[in-house]
């Protein structure tokens, strides 16, 4: 992952990304995608150029594919780059479920949920026969993910909102029905009926 803000690098990739990505290995492309997304650089032009090199990524290991899917998920560009995302997803679905680590499975579930929030349905295909259902393993990985509930800062904000007369909100709420996704993508404070969300201290 990139550890520091790098606007000049992002600018260079936006301008010459096609040439740069075309000469990169799948691992390098995945690392760049993951690093940019982790720092919040969701440049549509860069992600589009990354998509043009997706075949190089597909030929790599599960971690590379899952990292890239997760990066597209948090970028909010799944619907825009749906063809790229589906190519990555379809390749992941072809692989035996037991070859994925718990982190990989969590990334897949997060990508699926992000896609759903953008109106894109990614079907989970169970290629079983080698020990385990992808659907069950992904759900289990999501269930094992813990967000450590509300922080003291979040509780203070919720109390302040009440003090100023705001009501009807809930804390640590999932945007999905029936507890789908476990603790993944929980919103710090939300008015569900009004569809208003308040994220206080991180994505």
CSV table of N, CA and C in Angstrom, one decimal, residues 10 16 19 21 32 35 40-41 52 55 58 64 85 88 127 135 141 143 151 158 165 185 197 199:
chain,number,residue,atom,x,y,z
A,10,UNK,N,-0.4,10.6,-8.7
A,10,UNK,CA,-1.8,10.4,-9.2
A,10,UNK,C,-2.0,11.2,-10.5
A,16,UNK,N,-0.6,9.5,-18.0
A,16,UNK,CA,0.2,8.5,-18.8
A,16,UNK,C,-0.1,7.1,-18.3
A,19,UNK,N,0.0,3.8,-20.6
A,19,UNK,CA,1.4,3.4,-21.0
A,19,UNK,C,2.0,2.7,-19.8
A,21,UNK,N,0.5,1.4,-17.0
A,21,UNK,CA,-0.1,0.1,-16.6
A,21,UNK,C,0.1,-1.0,-17.6
A,32,UNK,N,-0.8,-0.9,-6.9
A,32,UNK,CA,-1.1,0.5,-7.2
A,32,UNK,C,-2.6,0.8,-7.0
A,35,UNK,N,-3.3,0.8,-3.2
A,35,UNK,CA,-2.7,1.9,-2.6
A,35,UNK,C,-3.5,3.2,-2.8
A,40,UNK,N,-7.7,7.1,-0.7
A,40,UNK,CA,-8.9,7.9,-1.1
A,40,UNK,C,-8.7,8.6,-2.5
A,41,UNK,N,-7.8,8.1,-3.3
A,41,UNK,CA,-7.7,8.6,-4.7
A,41,UNK,C,-8.6,7.8,-5.6
A,52,UNK,N,-8.3,-1.6,-18.3
A,52,UNK,CA,-7.8,-2.0,-19.6
A,52,UNK,C,-6.7,-3.0,-19.5
A,55,UNK,N,-6.7,-8.1,-17.6
A,55,UNK,CA,-6.4,-9.5,-18.0
A,55,UNK,C,-5.1,-9.9,-17.3
A,58,UNK,N,-6.0,-10.8,-13.7
A,58,UNK,CA,-6.7,-12.1,-13.6
A,58,UNK,C,-5.8,-13.3,-13.6
A,64,UNK,N,-4.3,-11.0,-5.2
A,64,UNK,CA,-4.2,-9.9,-6.2
A,64,UNK,C,-5.6,-9.6,-6.7
A,85,UNK,N,-15.0,-5.1,-13.3
A,85,UNK,CA,-15.3,-5.7,-12.0
A,85,UNK,C,-15.9,-7.1,-12.3
A,88,UNK,N,-13.1,-9.6,-13.1
A,88,UNK,CA,-12.4,-10.0,-11.8
A,88,UNK,C,-13.2,-11.0,-11.0
A,127,UNK,N,-18.4,-23.2,-6.3
A,127,UNK,CA,-17.7,-24.2,-7.1
A,127,UNK,C,-17.2,-25.2,-6.0
A,135,UNK,N,-20.5,-19.1,-0.6
A,135,UNK,CA,-21.5,-18.3,0.0
A,135,UNK,C,-21.3,-18.4,1.5
A,141,UNK,N,-16.9,-15.2,7.1
A,141,UNK,CA,-15.8,-14.2,7.2
A,141,UNK,C,-16.4,-12.8,7.6
A,143,UNK,N,-19.2,-12.3,9.3
A,143,UNK,CA,-19.6,-12.4,10.6
A,143,UNK,C,-18.5,-12.3,11.6
A,151,UNK,N,-17.1,4.1,19.1
A,151,UNK,CA,-16.0,4.6,19.9
A,151,UNK,C,-16.6,5.7,20.8
A,158,UNK,N,-23.3,11.3,19.4
A,158,UNK,CA,-24.7,10.9,19.5
A,158,UNK,C,-25.3,11.6,20.6
A,165,UNK,N,-31.5,18.3,20.2
A,165,UNK,CA,-32.9,18.1,19.8
A,165,UNK,C,-33.0,17.1,18.6
A,185,UNK,N,-19.3,-2.6,6.6
A,185,UNK,CA,-20.0,-1.4,6.0
A,185,UNK,C,-21.0,-0.7,7.0
A,197,UNK,N,-26.9,9.5,6.4
A,197,UNK,CA,-25.8,8.8,7.1
A,197,UNK,C,-24.8,9.8,7.5
A,199,UNK,N,-20.9,9.6,8.9
A,199,UNK,CA,-19.7,8.8,9.1
A,199,UNK,C,-18.7,9.7,9.8
